[in-house]
Each structure stands twice: as structure tokens, then as C-alpha cells.
Coordinates of C-alpha atoms in Angstrom, one line a residue:
M1 CA 0.1 -0.1 -0.1
A2 CA 1.4 3.4 -0.7
D3 CA 1.9 5.6 2.0
I4 CA 0.0 8.5 2.3
I5 CA 1.7 10.8 5.2
Q6 CA 3.8 13.6 3.0
L7 CA 5.3 17.4 4.2
L8 CA 3.4 20.1 3.4
P9 CA 5.0 22.5 0.8
D10 CA 6.7 25.6 2.8
H11 CA 3.5 27.8 1.1
V12 CA 1.1 26.0 2.2
A13 CA 2.9 25.7 5.4
N14 CA 2.9 29.5 5.7
Q15 CA -0.7 30.2 4.3
I16 CA -1.6 27.9 7.9
A17 CA 0.6 29.9 9.9
A18 CA -1.1 32.7 8.6
G19 CA -4.3 31.6 9.5
E20 CA -3.5 31.7 13.3
V21 CA -1.3 34.7 13.0
V22 CA -3.4 37.3 10.6
Q23 CA -7.0 37.2 11.1
R24 CA -7.9 40.5 10.2
P25 CA -5.6 43.7 8.8
A26 CA -5.3 44.9 12.8
S27 CA -3.7 41.7 13.4
V28 CA -1.2 43.0 10.5
V29 CA -0.9 46.3 12.3
K30 CA 0.0 44.3 15.9
E31 CA 2.8 42.4 14.3
L32 CA 4.2 45.2 12.5
L33 CA 4.2 47.9 15.4
E34 CA 5.9 45.6 17.8
N35 CA 8.5 44.6 15.4
A36 CA 9.4 49.0 15.1
I37 CA 9.4 48.9 18.8
D38 CA 11.8 45.5 18.7
A39 CA 14.1 47.7 16.7
G40 CA 14.7 50.6 18.6
A41 CA 12.5 52.7 17.0
S42 CA 11.5 56.6 18.7
K43 CA 9.5 57.2 15.7
I44 CA 6.5 55.4 14.4
K45 CA 4.8 56.1 12.0
L46 CA 1.3 54.0 10.4
I47 CA -0.5 54.3 7.1
I48 CA -3.9 53.1 6.8
K49 CA -5.9 53.3 3.7
D50 CA -9.4 51.5 3.3
A51 CA -9.5 50.3 7.0
G52 CA -6.1 47.9 5.8
K53 CA -7.2 45.9 3.1
T54 CA -5.8 48.1 0.6
L55 CA -2.5 49.3 2.4
I56 CA -0.4 48.9 6.0
Q57 CA 2.4 50.7 5.9
V58 CA 4.7 51.1 9.2
I59 CA 7.8 53.4 9.1
D60 CA 10.6 53.8 12.1
D61 CA 13.8 55.2 12.7
G62 CA 14.9 51.9 14.0
K63 CA 18.2 50.3 14.0
G64 CA 17.3 48.5 10.6
M65 CA 18.8 45.1 9.0
S66 CA 21.6 44.4 6.6
V67 CA 20.6 42.8 2.8
T68 CA 21.1 39.3 4.4
D69 CA 19.1 39.7 7.5
A70 CA 16.2 41.6 5.3
R71 CA 15.6 38.4 2.9
L72 CA 16.5 35.8 6.0
S73 CA 13.3 37.5 7.8
F74 CA 10.8 36.1 5.9
E75 CA 11.5 32.9 6.5
R76 CA 9.5 30.4 8.9
H77 CA 10.8 30.5 12.0
A78 CA 13.5 33.1 12.0
T79 CA 14.0 35.5 14.6
S80 CA 16.3 37.8 16.2
K81 CA 14.9 37.8 19.6
I82 CA 16.0 34.4 21.2
R83 CA 19.1 31.8 20.6
S84 CA 17.8 28.7 23.0
A85 CA 14.7 27.1 24.8
E86 CA 16.7 29.2 27.8
D87 CA 15.5 32.7 26.2
L88 CA 11.5 32.1 26.1
F89 CA 11.8 32.3 30.0
Q90 CA 13.7 35.7 30.3
L91 CA 11.3 37.1 27.4
D92 CA 11.6 41.2 27.5
T93 CA 10.7 42.0 23.6
K94 CA 7.4 41.9 21.8
G95 CA 7.8 39.4 18.8
F96 CA 9.9 35.8 19.1
R97 CA 8.4 33.3 16.8
G98 CA 9.7 34.5 14.0
E99 CA 6.4 33.2 12.2
A100 CA 5.1 36.9 11.3
L101 CA 6.1 38.8 8.1
A102 CA 6.9 34.8 7.2
S103 CA 2.8 34.6 7.5
I104 CA 2.1 38.1 6.2
A105 CA 4.1 37.8 3.1
A106 CA 2.1 34.4 2.2
I107 CA -1.2 36.3 1.7
A108 CA -0.4 40.0 0.6
H109 CA 2.0 41.8 -1.4
V110 CA 4.6 43.1 0.8
E111 CA 6.9 45.7 0.1
L112 CA 10.1 46.3 2.7
K113 CA 12.5 49.1 2.7
T114 CA 15.1 48.8 5.3
K115 CA 18.8 50.1 5.9
Q116 CA 21.3 50.3 9.0
E117 CA 23.1 53.6 9.8
G118 CA 25.9 53.9 8.9
D119 CA 25.2 52.1 5.6
D120 CA 25.6 54.7 2.0
V121 CA 22.4 52.7 0.5
G122 CA 19.8 50.6 1.9
T123 CA 17.4 47.2 0.3
S124 CA 13.8 46.7 -0.6
I125 CA 12.8 43.8 -1.2
V126 CA 9.5 42.7 -2.7
I127 CA 7.5 39.4 -1.9
E128 CA 4.3 38.2 -3.2
G129 CA 2.4 35.1 -2.4
S130 CA 5.6 34.0 -0.1
E131 CA 7.4 34.4 -3.9
V132 CA 10.5 36.7 -3.8
R133 CA 9.9 39.3 -7.3
D134 CA 12.1 41.8 -6.8
Q135 CA 15.4 42.9 -4.6
E136 CA 17.7 45.6 -5.3
V137 CA 20.0 48.3 -3.9
I138 CA 17.9 51.8 -3.1
V139 CA 18.4 54.7 -1.8
T140 CA 16.5 54.8 1.8
P141 CA 16.4 56.8 5.6
K142 CA 17.9 55.1 8.0
G143 CA 15.4 52.5 9.8
T144 CA 12.7 50.2 8.3
S145 CA 9.9 50.7 6.1
V146 CA 6.9 47.7 5.5
S147 CA 4.2 48.3 3.1
V148 CA 1.6 45.4 3.3
K149 CA -1.3 45.8 0.2
N150 CA -4.0 43.8 -1.0
L151 CA -4.7 41.5 2.4
F152 CA -6.2 37.7 1.2
F153 CA -5.6 38.8 -2.2
N154 CA -4.9 34.5 -2.6
I155 CA -7.6 33.8 -0.4
P156 CA -11.2 35.4 -1.3
A157 CA -13.0 33.2 1.6
R158 CA -11.1 34.6 4.0
R159 CA -11.2 38.5 2.4
N160 CA -15.0 37.5 2.2
F161 CA -15.3 37.2 6.2
L162 CA -13.5 40.5 6.8
K163 CA -16.3 43.1 8.2
S164 CA -17.1 46.7 6.7
N165 CA -14.5 49.2 6.7
A166 CA -16.0 50.8 9.8
V167 CA -15.5 48.1 12.0
E168 CA -12.0 46.7 10.6
L169 CA -10.8 50.4 11.0
R170 CA -12.2 50.3 14.9
H171 CA -9.7 47.7 15.6
V172 CA -7.0 49.1 13.7
I173 CA -7.3 51.4 15.9
D174 CA -7.8 49.2 19.2
E175 CA -4.4 48.2 18.3
F176 CA -2.7 51.2 17.8
H177 CA -4.1 52.2 21.4
R178 CA -3.1 49.4 22.9
V179 CA 0.5 49.7 21.5
A180 CA 1.1 53.3 21.9
L181 CA -0.3 53.6 25.4
A182 CA 2.5 50.5 26.8
H183 CA 5.1 53.1 25.1
C184 CA 5.0 56.5 26.3
N185 CA 8.9 57.0 25.3
I186 CA 8.2 56.5 21.1
S187 CA 6.3 59.4 19.2
F188 CA 3.3 57.6 17.5
T189 CA 2.0 59.1 14.1
M190 CA -1.2 57.5 12.3
Y191 CA -2.8 58.3 8.8
N192 CA -6.0 56.9 8.0
N193 CA -6.7 57.5 4.1
G194 CA -4.6 60.2 3.5
S195 CA -5.4 62.2 7.1
E196 CA -4.1 62.7 10.3
S197 CA -6.0 60.6 13.1
F198 CA -3.2 60.5 15.7
N199 CA -0.8 62.6 16.7
L200 CA 1.0 61.6 19.9
P201 CA 4.5 63.0 21.1
V202 CA 6.8 61.8 23.7
G203 CA 5.3 62.2 27.4
N204 CA 4.2 60.5 30.7
Y205 CA 1.4 58.1 31.1
R206 CA -1.2 60.2 32.1
Q207 CA -0.5 63.1 28.8
R208 CA -0.4 60.0 26.7
I209 CA -3.9 58.5 27.9
V210 CA -5.4 62.5 27.7
N211 CA -4.1 62.5 23.8
I212 CA -5.9 59.6 22.5
F213 CA -8.9 59.7 24.7
G214 CA -9.1 63.3 24.7
N215 CA -8.9 66.3 27.5
K216 CA -12.0 65.5 29.6
T217 CA -10.6 61.8 30.7
N218 CA -7.5 64.0 32.5
E219 CA -9.9 64.9 35.3
K220 CA -11.7 60.9 35.3
L221 CA -8.4 59.8 36.2
V222 CA -7.3 58.2 40.0
P223 CA -3.6 57.7 40.0
V224 CA -2.4 53.5 41.4
E225 CA 0.7 53.2 43.2
E226 CA 1.9 50.1 44.1
D227 CA 5.9 48.5 44.5
T228 CA 5.7 44.9 46.2
E229 CA 8.4 42.0 45.8
V230 CA 6.0 40.5 43.6
L231 CA 4.5 43.0 41.7
K232 CA 4.6 46.6 40.6
I233 CA 1.9 48.1 39.5
S234 CA 1.3 51.5 38.3
G235 CA -1.6 53.8 36.1
F236 CA -4.9 54.9 36.2
V237 CA -8.5 53.7 37.2
G238 CA -11.3 56.1 35.9
K239 CA -14.1 57.8 39.2
P240 CA -17.2 56.0 39.5
E241 CA -19.2 58.7 38.1
Y242 CA -18.0 58.5 34.5
A243 CA -18.3 54.4 34.4
K244 CA -19.4 53.5 31.1
K245 CA -21.9 50.6 30.0
T246 CA -19.5 49.2 27.8
R247 CA -15.9 47.9 28.1
G248 CA -13.6 50.3 25.6
E249 CA -11.4 51.6 28.5
Q250 CA -9.8 49.0 30.4
Y251 CA -6.4 48.2 29.7
F252 CA -4.2 45.8 31.2
F253 CA -0.4 45.3 30.7
V254 CA 2.1 43.2 32.3
N255 CA 5.7 43.9 30.9
N256 CA 4.4 46.5 28.6
R257 CA 3.0 43.6 26.5
F258 CA -1.2 44.3 26.3
I259 CA -3.3 41.4 27.6
K260 CA -6.8 40.5 28.2
S261 CA -7.6 39.0 31.5
A262 CA -11.1 38.1 32.8
Y263 CA -9.9 37.1 36.2
L264 CA -7.9 40.5 36.8
N265 CA -10.8 42.0 35.7
H266 CA -12.8 40.9 38.3
A267 CA -10.3 41.9 41.0
I268 CA -10.8 46.0 39.4
A269 CA -14.9 44.8 39.1
S270 CA -14.5 43.5 43.4
A271 CA -12.4 46.9 44.2
F272 CA -15.3 48.9 42.7
D273 CA -18.4 46.8 44.6
G274 CA -20.8 49.6 45.9
L275 CA -19.4 52.1 44.1
L276 CA -20.8 51.5 40.0
K277 CA -24.6 51.8 38.8
N278 CA -25.8 48.7 37.7
G279 CA -24.5 47.6 33.8
T280 CA -21.8 50.1 34.1
H281 CA -18.1 48.9 34.0
A282 CA -15.1 51.5 35.5
S283 CA -12.3 52.7 33.3
Y284 CA -9.1 51.4 34.2
F285 CA -5.4 51.9 32.4
L286 CA -3.0 49.8 34.7
N287 CA 0.6 48.6 34.4
L288 CA 2.2 45.0 35.8
T289 CA 5.7 44.7 36.3
V290 CA 6.2 40.7 37.1
D291 CA 9.6 38.6 37.2
P292 CA 9.2 37.2 33.6
Q293 CA 9.7 34.2 34.9
T294 CA 6.8 33.6 36.7
I295 CA 4.6 34.2 33.0
D296 CA 4.1 32.3 30.3
I297 CA 3.1 34.8 27.5
N298 CA 2.9 32.0 24.8
I299 CA -0.1 30.0 25.3
H300 CA -2.6 32.0 22.6
P301 CA -1.3 32.7 19.1
T302 CA -1.8 36.6 19.3
K303 CA -0.2 36.8 22.8
T304 CA -2.7 38.4 24.4
E305 CA -3.2 36.0 27.3
I306 CA -0.9 35.0 29.7
K307 CA -0.4 32.5 32.2
F308 CA 0.7 33.2 36.0
D309 CA 2.3 31.1 38.4
D310 CA 0.3 32.6 41.3
E311 CA -2.9 34.4 39.9
H312 CA -4.5 34.4 43.7
T313 CA -1.2 37.0 44.7
L314 CA -2.0 38.9 42.0
Y315 CA -5.8 39.3 42.3
A316 CA -5.3 40.3 46.1
L317 CA -2.8 42.7 45.4
L318 CA -4.5 44.1 42.2
R319 CA -7.6 44.5 44.7
S320 CA -5.7 46.2 47.1
A321 CA -4.0 48.9 45.5
V322 CA -7.1 49.5 43.1
K323 CA -8.8 50.0 46.6
H324 CA -6.9 51.9 48.8
S325 CA -6.4 54.7 45.4
L326 CA -10.0 55.0 46.1
G327 CA -9.9 55.6 49.3
Q328 CA -6.7 57.6 48.9
F329 CA -8.4 59.9 46.6
N330 CA -11.7 60.0 49.2
I331 CA -13.5 58.3 45.6
A332 CA -14.6 55.9 48.4
P333 CA -16.3 56.5 51.7
V334 CA -14.4 56.1 54.5
L335 CA -15.3 54.8 57.5
D336 CA -14.0 57.4 60.7
F337 CA -16.8 58.4 63.3
E338 CA -14.3 60.5 65.4
R339 CA -13.5 62.8 62.7
D340 CA -15.4 65.7 62.6
S341 CA -14.8 67.9 59.7
S342 CA -15.8 71.2 61.1
L343 CA -12.4 70.9 63.5
D344 CA -10.1 70.9 60.6
T345 CA -7.4 73.4 60.1
P346 CA -7.6 75.9 56.7
Y347 CA -5.0 76.1 54.6
N348 CA -4.5 80.0 55.4
F349 CA -4.0 79.5 59.3
N350 CA -1.2 76.9 58.7
K351 CA 1.9 79.2 60.0
K352 CA -0.7 82.1 62.1
S353 CA 0.3 82.5 65.7
T354 CA -2.4 81.4 68.3
S355 CA -4.3 84.2 70.3
A356 CA -6.7 84.3 73.0
P357 CA -10.6 85.4 71.8
A358 CA -10.9 88.9 73.1
I359 CA -14.3 89.5 74.9
E360 CA -16.3 92.5 75.5
V361 CA -18.8 92.6 78.8
D362 CA -21.1 95.7 78.9
K363 CA -21.3 95.8 83.0
S364 CA -23.4 98.6 83.5
F365 CA -26.1 96.5 81.8
N366 CA -29.0 96.1 83.8
P367 CA -32.4 94.6 82.7
F368 CA -34.8 95.7 85.2
Q369 CA -34.2 99.1 84.5
D370 CA -37.2 101.4 83.3
E371 CA -38.0 100.8 79.6
G372 CA -38.0 104.8 79.3
R373 CA -34.5 105.5 80.4
T374 CA -31.1 105.0 78.4
N375 CA -28.9 102.9 79.9
T376 CA -25.4 105.0 80.5
G377 CA -22.6 103.5 81.4
T378 CA -18.5 103.7 81.3
S379 CA -18.4 101.4 78.3
T380 CA -17.9 103.3 75.0
K381 CA -19.1 100.6 73.0
S382 CA -22.4 100.7 75.5
V383 CA -26.0 99.7 73.6
S384 CA -29.0 100.5 73.9
F385 CA -32.1 98.2 74.9
K386 CA -34.8 100.0 74.8
K387 CA -38.2 98.2 74.2
E388 CA -40.2 99.3 71.8
P389 CA -44.0 99.2 72.6
A390 CA -46.0 97.0 71.0
A391 CA -48.6 99.6 68.9
N392 CA -52.3 99.2 68.4
W393 CA -52.3 95.8 69.8
E394 CA -56.3 96.5 70.1
S395 CA -56.4 96.5 66.9
L396 CA -56.0 92.2 66.6
Y397 CA -59.3 91.6 69.1
V398 CA -61.8 94.3 67.0
G399 CA -64.6 92.3 66.1
L400 CA -63.9 89.4 68.0
E401 CA -67.0 90.4 70.2
S402 CA -69.5 91.0 67.6
K403 CA -68.8 87.6 65.8
S404 CA -69.0 86.1 69.3
N405 CA -72.4 86.9 69.5
S406 CA -73.6 86.2 65.7
E407 CA -75.1 83.0 64.8
P408 CA -72.7 79.8 64.1
Q409 CA -71.4 79.7 60.7
D410 CA -72.6 76.6 58.1
F411 CA -70.1 74.8 57.6
S412 CA -71.7 73.2 54.4
E413 CA -70.5 75.3 52.0
V414 CA -66.6 75.0 52.9
H415 CA -64.7 74.0 50.0
F416 CA -61.5 72.3 50.3
E417 CA -58.0 73.2 48.1
S418 CA -57.9 70.0 46.3
E419 CA -54.4 68.8 44.7
E420 CA -53.6 70.1 41.0
S421 CA -54.9 67.0 38.7
T422 CA -51.9 66.0 36.1
A423 CA -53.4 65.1 32.2
S424 CA -53.2 61.4 31.7
M425 CA -50.8 59.7 29.3
F426 CA -54.0 58.7 27.2
D427 CA -57.4 60.2 26.7
D428 CA -59.6 58.8 29.5
D429 CA -63.7 58.4 28.6
N430 CA -64.9 58.7 32.1
S431 CA -68.8 58.1 30.4
V432 CA -68.1 54.6 29.4
E433 CA -67.6 52.0 31.9
Q434 CA -64.2 50.6 31.0
V435 CA -63.4 46.5 31.3
Q436 CA -59.8 45.2 32.3
T437 CA -58.4 43.6 29.4
T438 CA -54.8 43.2 29.8
Y439 CA -52.9 42.4 33.2
Q440 CA -49.2 43.0 34.0
L441 CA -47.5 39.8 35.5
H442 CA -44.0 40.8 37.3
S443 CA -43.7 44.3 35.8
K444 CA -42.6 42.5 32.7
Y445 CA -45.5 40.9 30.8
I446 CA -48.8 41.8 29.9
V447 CA -51.1 39.1 30.1
S448 CA -54.1 39.7 27.3
T449 CA -57.4 37.8 26.3
I450 CA -58.3 36.9 23.0
K451 CA -61.1 34.9 21.3
S452 CA -59.0 31.1 21.0
G453 CA -57.1 31.6 24.8
M454 CA -54.2 33.8 26.4
L455 CA -51.2 36.3 24.9
V456 CA -48.6 36.8 27.3
I457 CA -46.5 39.8 25.3
D458 CA -42.5 40.8 26.2
Q459 CA -43.2 44.9 27.7
H460 CA -39.4 45.4 26.4
R461 CA -39.5 43.3 23.2
A462 CA -42.9 44.9 22.4
H463 CA -41.8 48.3 23.0
Q464 CA -38.6 48.0 21.0
R465 CA -40.6 46.8 17.9
V466 CA -43.3 49.7 18.2
L467 CA -40.5 52.4 18.1
Y468 CA -37.7 51.0 16.4
E469 CA -40.5 51.1 13.2
D470 CA -41.0 54.7 14.6
F471 CA -37.8 55.8 14.3
L472 CA -37.6 53.9 11.1
K473 CA -40.5 56.0 9.2
N474 CA -39.0 59.2 10.3
M475 CA -35.9 58.6 9.0
T476 CA -37.7 57.7 6.0
I477 CA -39.8 60.5 5.5
K478 CA -37.4 62.8 6.9
E479 CA -40.1 64.0 9.1
A480 CA -39.4 63.8 12.4
V481 CA -40.6 66.0 15.5
S482 CA -38.2 67.8 17.4
Q483 CA -38.0 69.2 21.0
Q484 CA -36.1 72.6 21.4
L485 CA -34.1 72.8 24.9
L486 CA -34.6 75.9 26.8
F487 CA -30.5 75.7 27.5
P488 CA -28.5 73.6 24.9
L489 CA -26.8 70.5 26.0
Q490 CA -23.0 70.0 25.7
L491 CA -21.8 66.5 25.7
H492 CA -17.8 65.5 25.7
F493 CA -16.9 62.3 23.8
S494 CA -13.7 61.1 22.3
V495 CA -11.9 62.3 18.9
Q496 CA -12.9 59.0 16.9
E497 CA -16.5 58.8 19.1
I498 CA -16.7 62.3 17.3
Q499 CA -15.7 61.2 13.8
I500 CA -18.9 58.2 14.7
L501 CA -21.3 61.1 15.3
N502 CA -20.3 63.0 12.0
Q503 CA -21.3 59.9 10.7
L504 CA -24.7 59.5 11.8
K505 CA -25.6 63.2 12.2
E506 CA -27.8 63.4 9.3
D507 CA -29.3 60.2 10.4
L508 CA -29.7 61.6 14.0
E509 CA -31.4 65.1 12.7
H510 CA -33.6 63.3 11.1
T511 CA -35.1 61.6 14.4
G512 CA -35.3 65.1 15.3
F513 CA -31.8 65.8 16.9
V514 CA -30.4 69.1 16.8
F515 CA -26.6 69.7 16.7
S516 CA -25.9 73.5 16.9
N517 CA -22.2 72.9 16.7
V518 CA -19.6 70.0 16.3
L519 CA -16.1 70.4 17.7
K520 CA -13.0 68.2 18.1
E521 CA -14.3 66.4 21.5
S522 CA -17.7 67.5 21.7
I523 CA -21.1 68.1 20.1
E524 CA -23.5 70.8 21.5
I525 CA -27.5 69.8 21.3
T526 CA -30.4 72.0 20.8
G527 CA -33.2 69.8 20.3
V528 CA -33.9 65.6 20.5
P529 CA -37.2 63.6 19.5
I530 CA -40.0 64.1 21.5
S531 CA -40.2 60.7 22.7
V532 CA -36.2 61.6 24.1
P533 CA -36.0 62.6 27.5
E534 CA -32.5 65.2 28.5
S535 CA -31.3 62.5 30.6
E536 CA -31.4 60.0 28.4
V537 CA -29.6 61.7 25.4
S538 CA -26.2 60.9 26.8
I539 CA -27.0 57.2 27.6
I540 CA -28.5 57.0 24.1
L541 CA -25.0 58.5 21.9
E542 CA -22.9 55.7 23.8
Q543 CA -24.9 53.1 23.5
L544 CA -25.1 54.1 19.8
I545 CA -21.7 54.6 19.2
S546 CA -21.1 51.4 20.8
D547 CA -23.8 49.3 18.1
V548 CA -22.0 51.2 15.9
E549 CA -18.6 50.1 16.8
N550 CA -18.9 46.9 16.8
E551 CA -21.9 46.4 14.3
V552 CA -24.7 45.2 15.7
P553 CA -26.2 42.9 15.0
D554 CA -24.6 42.3 11.4
A555 CA -23.0 43.6 8.8
H556 CA -25.2 43.9 6.3
F557 CA -27.7 46.2 7.7
S558 CA -27.4 50.1 7.0
A559 CA -26.5 52.9 9.2
T560 CA -30.0 54.1 9.3
D561 CA -31.4 51.0 10.2
L562 CA -28.0 49.8 13.0
L563 CA -29.4 53.9 14.5
A564 CA -33.2 52.7 14.8
K565 CA -32.5 49.4 16.5
S566 CA -30.2 51.2 18.5
M567 CA -32.6 53.7 19.7
A568 CA -35.0 51.1 20.4
K569 CA -33.2 49.6 22.1
S570 CA -32.0 52.9 24.8
L571 CA -35.9 53.9 25.1
A572 CA -37.7 51.0 25.5
I573 CA -39.6 50.2 28.6
K574 CA -37.3 48.1 30.4
T575 CA -38.1 45.1 32.6
G576 CA -39.7 46.0 35.8
Q577 CA -41.1 49.2 34.6
S578 CA -45.3 49.7 36.3
L579 CA -47.7 50.0 33.4
Q580 CA -51.0 51.9 33.9
K581 CA -53.9 50.0 32.5
D582 CA -54.5 52.2 29.6
E583 CA -50.7 52.4 28.7
Q584 CA -50.7 48.6 28.8
E585 CA -53.8 48.5 26.0
H586 CA -52.0 51.0 24.0
L587 CA -48.7 49.3 24.1
V588 CA -50.7 46.1 22.9
N589 CA -52.8 48.5 20.5
K590 CA -49.4 49.8 19.3
L591 CA -47.3 46.4 18.9
F592 CA -50.2 44.8 16.4
A593 CA -50.2 47.8 14.1
C594 CA -46.8 47.0 12.9
K595 CA -45.7 45.4 9.8
E596 CA -43.8 42.6 11.7
P597 CA -45.4 42.1 15.7
N598 CA -44.1 38.7 16.3
V599 CA -40.1 39.0 16.7
S600 CA -38.2 42.2 18.2
P601 CA -35.6 44.5 16.1
T602 CA -33.2 42.1 16.8
N603 CA -35.0 38.7 16.0
K604 CA -36.5 37.6 19.5
T605 CA -39.9 36.8 19.9
T606 CA -42.1 39.3 21.4
F607 CA -45.1 37.1 22.3
I608 CA -46.5 34.3 22.4
T609 CA -50.0 32.5 22.8
M610 CA -51.7 29.4 24.5
S611 CA -54.8 28.7 23.6
V612 CA -57.9 27.3 25.8
D613 CA -57.2 23.9 25.0
E614 CA -53.9 23.8 26.1
L615 CA -54.6 25.0 28.8
D616 CA -56.8 22.1 29.4
K617 CA -54.0 19.8 29.4
K618 CA -51.9 21.2 31.7
F619 CA -54.8 20.3 34.5
I620 CA -55.2 16.3 32.7

């Protein structure tokens, strides 16, 4: 029988490895930025076109490569980071497996330009699908430039699985943020489709956070510092009042490498226990420094997960450090029953000398002297305590005698002041006796009777369907009614969030929002839709931005549809909200007036029916 096991060709093995290393354009961005950092660069420039599908270029001013190194860098398992297996336990660099460039070259058109300091000329290599097409000597600045064009050009199936440009760009920006936050000593610049998106100069950690997420972030940060033999913690956590509904601004860095850890995230959540509203998540930007021998960073292909030797100790230290910072900066309440804030010494009395208080007493004061006499004494500051007689006090009792002699008053015509009646949400017809046709169950379901049996409606999903179709109709016919605000509402967002709102501005205006001013890090709203309370505006926009970033629920829906779904989800009646009888009936009538009452905007069942026969079977 013939042998059936054979070695895979190199180009096939590279494409299989690329499936692990390169999942989307953001994966290429991560690998190229980390290579630039390992090369000792002080300035790194990232250029993106079409969310990385057309071009990803990283230019650095690092040490560059020789001709041999440039050619060898595209071979599998070729690396300058390790020499023996023991080096894996002392890693202080980013890349070390030597698969990144080989994997990228297997599925894209790659052009490498590099030159070492001291060399007169550099090297240019062009690779397409793991095959070297051209290699020549060129004139280029010191450092390395890697251009990755037409990603997945030879794997159309992988390219079809990519999301829209907005979603892929969001992932690219996330990777850029993670690398930039971990290295404040390096200057980063990012260009998207020819325009500058980020320009991050060298600075401290707080300045880097503010440059990325906006000036408003500065007042939200609480510093965290702790240094022990096992772990060194530095960074910032966000104040509880600025907590968000999404987990966007949560960053852990271990030895300057971004990681994801649900276990350590729980430690932060535990430190904020009792300080956050339900459904909100605190922001944090924390750097953890540990001994490289106590961690394993090679357990995941993207190296975003790390295995610690002693996770329990790290959990306890992290939780205590965050809790200590919240208490130290008076973010968390302090239990101190003996402290009285009124006894605190003001700052301006810090260097003043103490002196006995001066008390002046009028020794000639006599309260039993006659009213008409003026108190005179030796004191220069004598005070007259003359008592003024009450004038016309008799007038207070005029008419009482005549009223007492008159006939007793008839109290049958006394009118009592009643509370002002508030207009009901729906018109009530008191002339017709109303019969209860709907009932609310556990403030979650509306139960109604039908001819064949019983109807049970999920009030939250049903209201979502009603609002969704209303918003979609308003945006389509562009005739939404707006409610003008007495005072303009100013909201602050990050630079990338403002860009998302700019894309949605026209659709938002069709729903009833009125924007008077849109700046780089803030927006001003002067009108909102009639159904939107002013207090809910920031929540709605935050939820909308989150949905657009993650493109919920699907990439094939239009921006208008996505906007209508997001607003309906934010404004719909919540589970646990009690409804009046007329509100219940109104919701039921509005639901069955919809085009698709059976499902919510996210394709979940809005109601179920149970016939009398099905109820009868329950009692058999």
C-alpha cells in the first residue's frame, strides 16, 4: 500500500500559519508595530487605507537590517529575539516566534525597505504570496518601512469574512491604542486615508492617555501606585461617576505587553464594589511589572493571554491597590466616626500664631431698668436695650365680640383645596365603564385575553418593535418632530467617537436631534426627539457609538437601520417598570399595528399565545 503521509509545501504551511497570526488587518498592524518597537525606534508612523484592506504601512527610525537579515526575515521561525529554549523564560521583547513576516508575506503583497545606520544604501525586497519578486539596492532613510498591500489577495474566502471598513478600522485603532499606551517613550503618528487621525508625542503616561482619549479624560483619572516584591502596579483607574456601559477603556499591560484577563478584571470590579451603577464598567489603564520567569506568554497565538504562576496573589494585590487609591483620593467613603470636618484647620491658618479671643462685656447693663431710660455706662460701646411697645395691639381683637354673638357659621359650603390634576398620558372616557382586558405580570409581561385563549407579551421587546418602526419611518420620510431645549446640552466624547457621530449626524437629525455645534472633542445639542428625555441623551449616544463600533447585529444592515435599532433599545420600556392599565392597552394596540409584531428588532419573540386546549391539557 502506498504511503499517504507527506510534508506540506512551504507556501501551504505559511498560509496555515497565517490563519493563526493574521485574522484581520488589525493583526498585521499589531505585528508590524511590535517589530518597529523591538528595532529600537523612537518615531513610528502608521499609514492605513481602506481600513487596512488596501494598504498597511509602518515606517520607523530603528536600527534597520542588513541585506542578509532583510532576506532572512521572511523565512519561517527566523528571529533575532531568542537563541536557545532558555531564552523563552526571559523574554523582554514583543515578537519571538519568527512567524509574523512569513505569515503576512504568504497572503499579501509585501514591500520592505530598510537601511542600517552607517550604510550608504539600503535594501528593497518585494514579495507576493511567499515568492520573492524583486530585490535591489535603493536609497532610503535609516530604519525600516514595511508596506502590506491587498491583504488576502490569494485567499478570497478569508477576505469575504472581513467586516465593513468601519468595523475593521475600529479594530486597527484599538491595536494602535494598545501599543501606544504601552510605550509612552515613543512618538506615534497614524494616518487614515490620507488624513491624520492621531499624533502622539513623547510624554508621561497620563499625557499619553489624554492625547488618545481627549482632554476631558484628565479629570476622570485616579492614580494607582503599588510596589511589592511580587508585583509592581502603576497607572490610573477612572472615577465611578464616569463609568461606561461598555468595556472600551479597560487596559492591562504586563511588562509593557497588552493582555486580556477576565480574572484580573474581576479584581478591579471587586475593588469598585458598591460604587458603580448596575450595568456600568469602570475604566482602567494599569501597568503590571512581574518577573518574566513567573509568566508564560506563549499560550495564545496572538499573545494577548498570559499564564501567571500565582494568580491569587496578583488578584489580592491588585484589588487592594485599587481600593486603597479610591479611598486615598476620597472616591470611596471612609468609615471614621471620630473625625469632624468642622475642626479641620484651614490652609491659610497654617503658619499663623494663636491668640486668646477678646470678649467685651457691658458691665452697666441692667435688664430691670425702666423702659424709658437709656442705659449709660462707662463702656464706650454701650448698647441701648430700649423695648419698643407694641402699637395698636387692641386692633387684633376688634370684631371678635360681634362674631361670638352672631349665629354659628354654616360649614356646609366650605370648599377644600384639592391637588392639581395632571393630564393623563392617554385620554380617559369616564362616561363609558372600562373593562380590564390586560394584566401585568411581574412588571415584565402583559397578559391579555383573545378569542382562542391567552396572549403573553414581553413588554420590553414589544416596545422595542414599536419604537423601531416609528424611528425607521421618521428617518425614511425625514419628517421627525424635534423638541427644543431651553439650555443647549454639551456632551464630551473622544476623537474617534466624534468621528462616528459625524457619520451618523444626518440620520440623527432625521430622528429629531438638532446639533448646533460639533467640535473635535464635544458636541452641542439644542433639540431632541419628543420621545427622548434630556437625561437619556448621553446614554443613547454612548449606546449608539458602541453598537456602531461593534456593528450590532450584522454587517449587512444599513446605518439607518442600525441607528433605529440602537435608539429603540435605549428608549424601550425596561423590565421591572410598572405600567398603568391604559398604557398596557396602548402598547398592545401599537404592537399589533406594526408590520412585523411577532419579533423584536433583534429577531427575538415578542409574544406567545396559549390556547384554551393547551391550558386544559395542563390540568389533566
